[in-house]
């Protein structure tokens, strides 16, 4: 795999197949050239491994609006979408003509969407971490891919293994870094970055919550102010005895002297803010090495939390770049890669 640095959990296949085989569903065959000819905005469809998880797509919206593009996330149905969600969504039988399909993984839902919309140009873009093991359904569509993008050099290597592509991957950065807050830590404040305690149809869970809860208790007992950055799918009731941030975790991290949590997609972005990180690891967790690389320390016992947080330091620029990629302008680079792959404007 060559890195181009130019800057399932849902296994109910019968549900997914049913959502894609509704009566009267038209095969999408719109092209980017047709979009220009018709004088309408370019339309991009996105299918993710977490079919109803719109939070990975949301950071793309400001740049899409600036360019006059329409981005729509494909969902099996509307049951997992909260009222007021800013990301436009549609079921496959309700989407208009489109110019490009983007898959962010190779789980059941992206694979089913790729199969159904087989005449659309296809791109794979990593918007959340995967594991460096070839996904069983990647072979169904990888030969169609016109481009592959990832946030960072390290993520590109993992995404290549995950897709089994062995081809150039364009590094574009992480769209969440396009509007990073200024780090202004409040004395004694520690940000707790949660994962997801219970799996649902929207997505899976990650072990380690018990360790993180216990670590938060130890830090609070040591006089730290606990600020909780909730994963969008986490059980809020587990954390209500602490301050739960009213803004997304990356914005909340500006207040923190350090952060502790179960390593996930948000870790490199929080590191980019300048916040030292401590990772809570569990033997049942399988975490890509680049997510661990931005951790100043990792712990397996809650009694280690206070010392690890006290001693935590920001990562070097070299480690940060490898894990998060170029900072700023990432959504612009990503949409540029999509345009070159099939959206002509």
Tab-separated table of C-alpha atoms in Angstrom:
chain	number	residue	atom	x	y	z
A	1	UNK	CA	0.000	0.000	0.000
A	2	UNK	CA	1.292	3.412	-0.986
A	3	UNK	CA	0.158	6.332	1.137
A	4	UNK	CA	-0.596	9.372	-1.003
A	5	UNK	CA	0.191	12.227	1.358
A	6	UNK	CA	-0.563	15.090	-0.948
A	7	UNK	CA	-2.825	16.936	1.086
A	8	UNK	CA	-20.944	-5.226	12.390
A	9	UNK	CA	-21.974	-5.260	14.215
A	10	UNK	CA	-25.138	-4.939	12.242
A	11	UNK	CA	-25.493	-8.491	10.978
A	12	UNK	CA	-29.232	-8.521	10.371
A	13	UNK	CA	-28.728	-8.973	6.662
A	14	UNK	CA	-32.371	-9.684	6.107
A	15	UNK	CA	-33.230	-6.210	7.430
A	16	UNK	CA	-30.591	-4.549	5.330
A	17	UNK	CA	-31.496	-6.436	2.201
A	18	UNK	CA	-35.148	-5.660	2.795
A	19	UNK	CA	-34.414	-1.960	3.133
A	20	UNK	CA	-32.669	-2.062	-0.214
A	21	UNK	CA	-35.274	-4.035	-2.092
A	22	UNK	CA	-38.387	-1.939	-1.603
A	23	UNK	CA	-40.924	-1.846	-4.381
A	24	UNK	CA	-40.249	0.777	-6.985
A	25	UNK	CA	-36.638	1.446	-5.940
A	26	UNK	CA	-34.763	2.936	-8.878
A	27	UNK	CA	-31.173	2.005	-9.630
A	28	UNK	CA	-29.170	5.202	-9.302
A	29	UNK	CA	-27.169	5.980	-12.379
A	30	UNK	CA	-26.575	9.696	-12.141
A	31	UNK	CA	-23.120	10.931	-13.065
A	32	UNK	CA	-21.254	14.006	-12.013
A	33	UNK	CA	-21.322	15.266	-15.575
A	34	UNK	CA	-25.096	14.886	-15.557
A	35	UNK	CA	-25.259	16.956	-12.373
A	36	UNK	CA	-23.489	19.800	-14.118
A	37	UNK	CA	-25.658	19.422	-17.213
A	38	UNK	CA	-28.845	19.501	-15.170
A	39	UNK	CA	-27.663	22.536	-13.255
A	40	UNK	CA	-28.226	20.971	-9.846
A	41	UNK	CA	-25.957	20.570	-6.848
A	42	UNK	CA	-23.685	17.513	-6.814
A	43	UNK	CA	-25.193	14.784	-4.638
A	44	UNK	CA	-23.101	12.403	-2.532
A	45	UNK	CA	-24.497	9.392	-0.691
A	46	UNK	CA	-22.651	8.009	2.330
A	47	UNK	CA	-23.051	4.548	3.871
A	48	UNK	CA	-21.365	3.793	7.187
A	49	UNK	CA	-20.780	0.717	9.324
A	50	UNK	CA	-23.029	2.334	11.935
A	51	UNK	CA	-26.046	2.916	9.682
A	52	UNK	CA	-27.746	5.420	11.986
A	53	UNK	CA	-24.547	6.948	13.404
A	54	UNK	CA	-24.487	10.360	11.736
A	55	UNK	CA	-21.839	11.906	14.006
A	56	UNK	CA	-18.937	10.937	11.737
A	57	UNK	CA	-20.566	12.676	8.765
A	58	UNK	CA	-21.551	15.895	10.561
A	59	UNK	CA	-18.067	17.545	10.380
A	60	UNK	CA	-18.268	17.437	6.574
A	61	UNK	CA	-21.397	19.562	6.332
A	62	UNK	CA	-19.894	23.082	6.572
A	63	UNK	CA	-17.493	22.474	3.673
A	64	UNK	CA	-20.206	20.727	1.646
A	65	UNK	CA	-22.512	23.697	2.096
A	66	UNK	CA	-19.744	26.098	1.144
A	67	UNK	CA	-19.259	24.173	-2.092
A	68	UNK	CA	-22.974	23.834	-2.738
A	69	UNK	CA	-22.929	20.036	-2.455
A	70	UNK	CA	-25.702	17.838	-1.084
A	71	UNK	CA	-24.560	15.070	1.271
A	72	UNK	CA	-27.050	12.423	2.367
A	73	UNK	CA	-26.417	9.506	4.698
A	74	UNK	CA	-28.149	6.264	3.738
A	75	UNK	CA	-30.067	4.580	6.571
A	76	UNK	CA	-32.141	1.372	6.619
A	77	UNK	CA	-35.031	3.277	8.235
A	78	UNK	CA	-35.558	6.357	10.377
A	79	UNK	CA	-35.875	4.618	13.749
A	80	UNK	CA	-32.340	5.483	14.870
A	81	UNK	CA	-32.404	9.150	13.826
A	82	UNK	CA	-33.139	11.764	16.475
A	83	UNK	CA	-35.319	14.762	15.630
A	84	UNK	CA	-33.206	17.730	14.650
A	85	UNK	CA	-30.172	15.712	13.548
A	86	UNK	CA	-28.258	18.084	11.244
A	87	UNK	CA	-27.136	15.332	8.852
A	88	UNK	CA	-29.597	14.749	5.985
A	89	UNK	CA	-30.601	11.080	5.834
A	90	UNK	CA	-32.657	8.968	3.465
A	91	UNK	CA	-33.689	5.376	3.031
A	92	UNK	CA	-32.585	3.810	-0.256
A	93	UNK	CA	-36.079	4.013	-1.740
A	94	UNK	CA	-36.255	7.744	-1.057
A	95	UNK	CA	-32.963	9.053	-2.427
A	96	UNK	CA	-32.841	11.237	-5.532
A	97	UNK	CA	-30.417	10.769	-8.414
A	98	UNK	CA	-26.871	10.879	-7.051
A	99	UNK	CA	-23.367	11.335	-8.406
A	100	UNK	CA	-21.167	9.410	-5.958
A	101	UNK	CA	-21.448	6.755	-3.262
A	102	UNK	CA	-18.979	6.877	-0.376
A	103	UNK	CA	-18.565	3.913	1.968
A	104	UNK	CA	-16.745	4.498	5.241
A	105	UNK	CA	-16.316	0.810	6.004
A	106	UNK	CA	-17.016	-2.662	4.701
A	107	UNK	CA	-19.655	-3.813	7.135
A	108	UNK	CA	-23.017	-5.192	6.082
A	109	UNK	CA	-24.717	-1.866	5.423
A	110	UNK	CA	-22.000	-0.301	3.220
A	111	UNK	CA	-21.618	-3.574	1.322
A	112	UNK	CA	-25.363	-3.832	0.700
A	113	UNK	CA	-25.520	-0.207	-0.449
A	114	UNK	CA	-22.550	-0.713	-2.775
A	115	UNK	CA	-24.259	-3.741	-4.296
A	116	UNK	CA	-27.551	-1.962	-4.791
A	117	UNK	CA	-26.129	1.270	-6.213
A	118	UNK	CA	-23.733	-0.554	-8.475
A	119	UNK	CA	-23.766	2.032	-11.284
A	120	UNK	CA	-22.557	4.893	-9.090
A	121	UNK	CA	-18.874	5.840	-8.838
A	122	UNK	CA	-17.619	4.428	-5.536
A	123	UNK	CA	-15.091	5.794	-3.018
A	124	UNK	CA	-13.986	4.449	0.376
A	125	UNK	CA	-13.164	7.055	3.022
A	126	UNK	CA	-12.159	6.223	6.572
A	127	UNK	CA	-14.041	8.477	9.003
A	128	UNK	CA	-13.637	6.240	12.055
A	129	UNK	CA	-11.043	3.714	13.118
A	130	UNK	CA	-11.103	0.150	11.852
A	131	UNK	CA	-8.967	-2.856	12.699
A	132	UNK	CA	-6.072	-4.011	10.469
A	133	UNK	CA	-7.881	-7.225	9.510
A	134	UNK	CA	-9.583	-7.669	6.147
A	135	UNK	CA	-13.342	-7.246	6.445
A	136	UNK	CA	-15.208	-10.279	5.052
A	137	UNK	CA	-17.341	-8.192	2.674
A	138	UNK	CA	-14.614	-5.839	1.403
A	139	UNK	CA	-13.947	-8.118	-1.575
A	140	UNK	CA	-17.494	-7.528	-2.825
A	141	UNK	CA	-16.795	-3.947	-3.905
A	142	UNK	CA	-13.112	-3.050	-3.597
A	143	UNK	CA	-12.427	-3.534	-7.308
A	144	UNK	CA	-14.930	-0.758	-8.009
A	145	UNK	CA	-13.224	1.819	-5.810
A	146	UNK	CA	-12.121	4.894	-7.720
A	147	UNK	CA	-10.299	6.320	-4.706
A	148	UNK	CA	-9.513	5.512	-1.077
A	149	UNK	CA	-8.876	8.161	1.574
A	150	UNK	CA	-7.813	8.118	5.197
A	151	UNK	CA	-7.128	10.734	7.829
A	152	UNK	CA	-3.478	9.983	8.569
A	153	UNK	CA	-0.547	7.845	7.439
A	154	UNK	CA	-1.160	5.377	10.276
A	155	UNK	CA	-4.884	5.178	9.606
A	156	UNK	CA	-4.172	4.645	5.905
A	157	UNK	CA	-2.100	1.550	6.663
A	158	UNK	CA	-4.868	0.135	8.836
A	159	UNK	CA	-7.588	0.978	6.294
A	160	UNK	CA	-5.587	-0.694	3.543
A	161	UNK	CA	-5.382	-3.915	5.560
A	162	UNK	CA	-9.068	-3.624	6.417
A	163	UNK	CA	-10.100	-3.271	2.770
A	164	UNK	CA	-7.425	-5.586	1.384
A	165	UNK	CA	-6.819	-3.118	-1.434
A	166	UNK	CA	-3.008	-2.770	-1.675
A	167	UNK	CA	-3.363	0.501	-3.545
A	168	UNK	CA	-2.540	4.204	-3.057
A	169	UNK	CA	-4.500	5.873	-0.283
A	170	UNK	CA	-4.836	9.639	-0.125
A	171	UNK	CA	-4.205	11.168	3.302
A	172	UNK	CA	-6.572	14.098	3.823
A	173	UNK	CA	-6.564	14.755	7.574
A	174	UNK	CA	-9.442	14.613	10.032
A	175	UNK	CA	-12.352	16.998	9.367
A	176	UNK	CA	-12.803	17.444	13.126
A	177	UNK	CA	-9.452	19.253	13.217
A	178	UNK	CA	-10.717	21.980	10.879
A	179	UNK	CA	-12.116	23.967	13.809
A	180	UNK	CA	-10.043	23.036	16.840
A	181	UNK	CA	-10.629	25.006	20.036
A	182	UNK	CA	-7.794	26.878	21.753
A	183	UNK	CA	-6.499	24.867	24.684
A	184	UNK	CA	-7.246	26.862	27.846
A	185	UNK	CA	-7.186	24.262	30.638
A	186	UNK	CA	-9.057	24.864	33.867
A	187	UNK	CA	-6.983	23.841	36.927
A	188	UNK	CA	-7.778	20.344	38.122
A	189	UNK	CA	-10.200	19.499	35.282
A	190	UNK	CA	-9.941	16.047	33.720
A	191	UNK	CA	-11.972	15.085	30.665
A	192	UNK	CA	-13.354	11.552	30.676
A	193	UNK	CA	-13.857	10.235	27.145
A	194	UNK	CA	-16.459	7.476	27.258
A	195	UNK	CA	-17.082	4.716	24.795
A	196	UNK	CA	-20.323	2.726	24.478
A	197	UNK	CA	-21.414	0.388	27.242
A	198	UNK	CA	-24.188	-1.464	25.452
A	199	UNK	CA	-24.436	-2.598	21.842
A	200	UNK	CA	-27.515	-1.697	19.840
A	201	UNK	CA	-28.725	-1.842	16.257
A	202	UNK	CA	-26.949	1.485	15.749
A	203	UNK	CA	-23.543	0.075	16.628
A	204	UNK	CA	-21.419	-1.928	19.027
A	205	UNK	CA	-19.910	-1.463	22.448
A	206	UNK	CA	-16.356	-1.481	23.769
A	207	UNK	CA	-15.183	-3.206	26.944
A	208	UNK	CA	-13.540	-1.113	29.617
A	209	UNK	CA	-16.344	1.034	30.990
A	210	UNK	CA	-16.023	-0.472	34.462
A	211	UNK	CA	-12.334	0.472	34.528
A	212	UNK	CA	-13.088	3.985	33.293
A	213	UNK	CA	-15.854	4.505	35.862
A	214	UNK	CA	-13.543	3.358	38.654
A	215	UNK	CA	-10.733	5.580	37.348
A	216	UNK	CA	-13.074	8.573	37.351
A	217	UNK	CA	-14.000	7.819	40.957
A	218	UNK	CA	-10.316	7.712	41.951
A	219	UNK	CA	-9.636	11.014	40.188
A	220	UNK	CA	-12.648	12.688	41.811
A	221	UNK	CA	-11.525	11.441	45.229
A	222	UNK	CA	-8.107	12.989	44.538
A	223	UNK	CA	-9.772	16.377	44.047
A	224	UNK	CA	-10.042	16.438	40.253
A	225	UNK	CA	-13.062	17.981	38.578
A	226	UNK	CA	-14.504	15.360	36.235
A	227	UNK	CA	-15.867	16.629	32.930
A	228	UNK	CA	-17.473	13.881	30.856
A	229	UNK	CA	-17.366	13.820	27.073
A	230	UNK	CA	-20.097	11.351	26.180
A	231	UNK	CA	-19.886	9.156	23.129
A	232	UNK	CA	-23.078	9.913	21.157
A	233	UNK	CA	-24.389	6.417	21.920
A	234	UNK	CA	-23.269	6.087	25.538
A	235	UNK	CA	-25.719	5.566	28.422
A	236	UNK	CA	-25.886	9.024	29.983
A	237	UNK	CA	-27.214	7.714	33.302
A	238	UNK	CA	-23.862	6.072	34.092
A	239	UNK	CA	-22.148	9.455	34.279
A	240	UNK	CA	-24.724	11.831	35.709
A	241	UNK	CA	-22.942	12.303	39.040
A	242	UNK	CA	-20.275	14.268	37.142
A	243	UNK	CA	-20.487	17.302	34.881
A	244	UNK	CA	-21.499	16.091	31.437
A	245	UNK	CA	-20.263	18.407	28.739
A	246	UNK	CA	-22.941	20.225	26.783
A	247	UNK	CA	-20.611	20.511	23.783
A	248	UNK	CA	-18.874	17.760	21.781
A	249	UNK	CA	-15.835	16.098	23.345
A	250	UNK	CA	-13.280	17.857	21.126
A	251	UNK	CA	-14.643	21.263	22.134
A	252	UNK	CA	-14.850	20.205	25.775
A	253	UNK	CA	-11.208	19.090	25.750
A	254	UNK	CA	-10.104	22.739	25.631
A	255	UNK	CA	-11.029	22.965	29.322
A	256	UNK	CA	-9.061	19.903	30.424
A	257	UNK	CA	-5.585	19.593	31.860
A	258	UNK	CA	-5.662	15.952	30.754
A	259	UNK	CA	-8.081	13.413	29.344
A	260	UNK	CA	-8.651	9.752	30.158
A	261	UNK	CA	-10.789	7.249	28.317
A	262	UNK	CA	-11.136	4.152	26.178
A	263	UNK	CA	-9.015	4.869	23.071
A	264	UNK	CA	-11.149	5.590	20.038
A	265	UNK	CA	-11.496	7.773	16.964
A	266	UNK	CA	-11.631	10.993	18.988
A	267	UNK	CA	-8.276	10.399	20.722
A	268	UNK	CA	-5.975	11.776	17.987
A	269	UNK	CA	-8.244	14.818	17.591
A	270	UNK	CA	-8.131	15.585	21.312
A	271	UNK	CA	-4.360	15.148	21.167
A	272	UNK	CA	-4.307	17.725	18.358
A	273	UNK	CA	-5.895	20.233	20.756
A	274	UNK	CA	-2.812	19.759	22.947
A	275	UNK	CA	-4.415	17.695	25.697
A	276	UNK	CA	-2.357	14.887	27.298
A	277	UNK	CA	-4.157	11.544	27.095
A	278	UNK	CA	-4.355	8.450	29.266
A	279	UNK	CA	-5.860	5.308	27.768
A	280	UNK	CA	-7.872	2.733	29.704
A	281	UNK	CA	-7.213	-0.651	28.163
A	282	UNK	CA	-8.886	-3.990	28.694
A	283	UNK	CA	-7.754	-7.480	27.599
A	284	UNK	CA	-10.941	-7.748	25.553
A	285	UNK	CA	-10.160	-4.571	23.612
A	286	UNK	CA	-8.491	-4.648	20.220
A	287	UNK	CA	-7.105	-1.156	19.625
A	288	UNK	CA	-5.033	-0.035	16.618
A	289	UNK	CA	-1.506	0.918	17.619
A	290	UNK	CA	-1.800	4.477	16.332
A	291	UNK	CA	-4.622	5.219	18.799
A	292	UNK	CA	-2.433	3.999	21.631
A	293	UNK	CA	0.495	6.047	20.324
A	294	UNK	CA	-1.182	9.337	21.282
A	295	UNK	CA	-1.585	8.162	24.882
A	296	UNK	CA	1.039	9.418	27.305
A	297	UNK	CA	0.199	6.417	29.498
A	298	UNK	CA	-2.152	3.447	29.428
A	299	UNK	CA	-3.634	1.828	32.521
A	300	UNK	CA	-5.272	-1.505	33.287
A	301	UNK	CA	-6.077	-0.776	36.946
A	302	UNK	CA	-8.054	2.144	38.335
A	303	UNK	CA	-5.478	2.662	41.086
A	304	UNK	CA	-3.057	3.805	38.381
A	305	UNK	CA	-5.314	6.607	37.174
A	306	UNK	CA	-4.251	9.476	39.434
A	307	UNK	CA	-0.531	9.011	38.843
A	308	UNK	CA	-0.984	8.493	35.092
A	309	UNK	CA	-3.105	11.630	34.698
A	310	UNK	CA	-0.742	13.704	36.846
A	311	UNK	CA	2.273	12.655	34.807
A	312	UNK	CA	0.629	12.794	31.366
A	313	UNK	CA	2.212	14.999	28.706
A	314	UNK	CA	1.211	16.014	25.149
A	315	UNK	CA	2.577	13.898	22.310
A	316	UNK	CA	5.259	15.053	19.894
A	317	UNK	CA	4.436	16.626	16.542
A	318	UNK	CA	5.806	13.562	14.752
A	319	UNK	CA	3.558	11.146	16.651
A	320	UNK	CA	0.597	13.470	16.252
A	321	UNK	CA	1.013	13.777	12.489
A	322	UNK	CA	1.300	10.010	12.039
A	323	UNK	CA	-1.920	9.494	14.009
A	324	UNK	CA	-4.105	12.467	13.020
A	325	UNK	CA	-2.656	13.622	9.699
A	326	UNK	CA	-2.509	17.214	8.423
A	327	UNK	CA	-4.452	19.618	10.613
A	328	UNK	CA	-6.820	22.140	9.095
A	329	UNK	CA	-8.453	22.089	5.674
A	330	UNK	CA	-9.226	18.380	5.963
A	331	UNK	CA	-12.834	18.485	4.793
A	332	UNK	CA	-11.715	20.532	1.804
A	333	UNK	CA	-9.085	17.934	0.897
A	334	UNK	CA	-11.570	15.110	1.352
A	335	UNK	CA	-14.206	16.645	-0.906
A	336	UNK	CA	-11.488	17.452	-3.444
A	337	UNK	CA	-10.601	13.738	-3.514
A	338	UNK	CA	-14.267	12.886	-4.016
A	339	UNK	CA	-14.557	15.414	-6.816
A	340	UNK	CA	-11.571	13.939	-8.638
A	341	UNK	CA	-13.060	10.461	-8.222
A	342	UNK	CA	-16.374	11.252	-9.804
A	343	UNK	CA	-18.021	14.552	-8.872
A	344	UNK	CA	-17.366	17.064	-11.668
A	345	UNK	CA	-18.303	20.611	-10.795
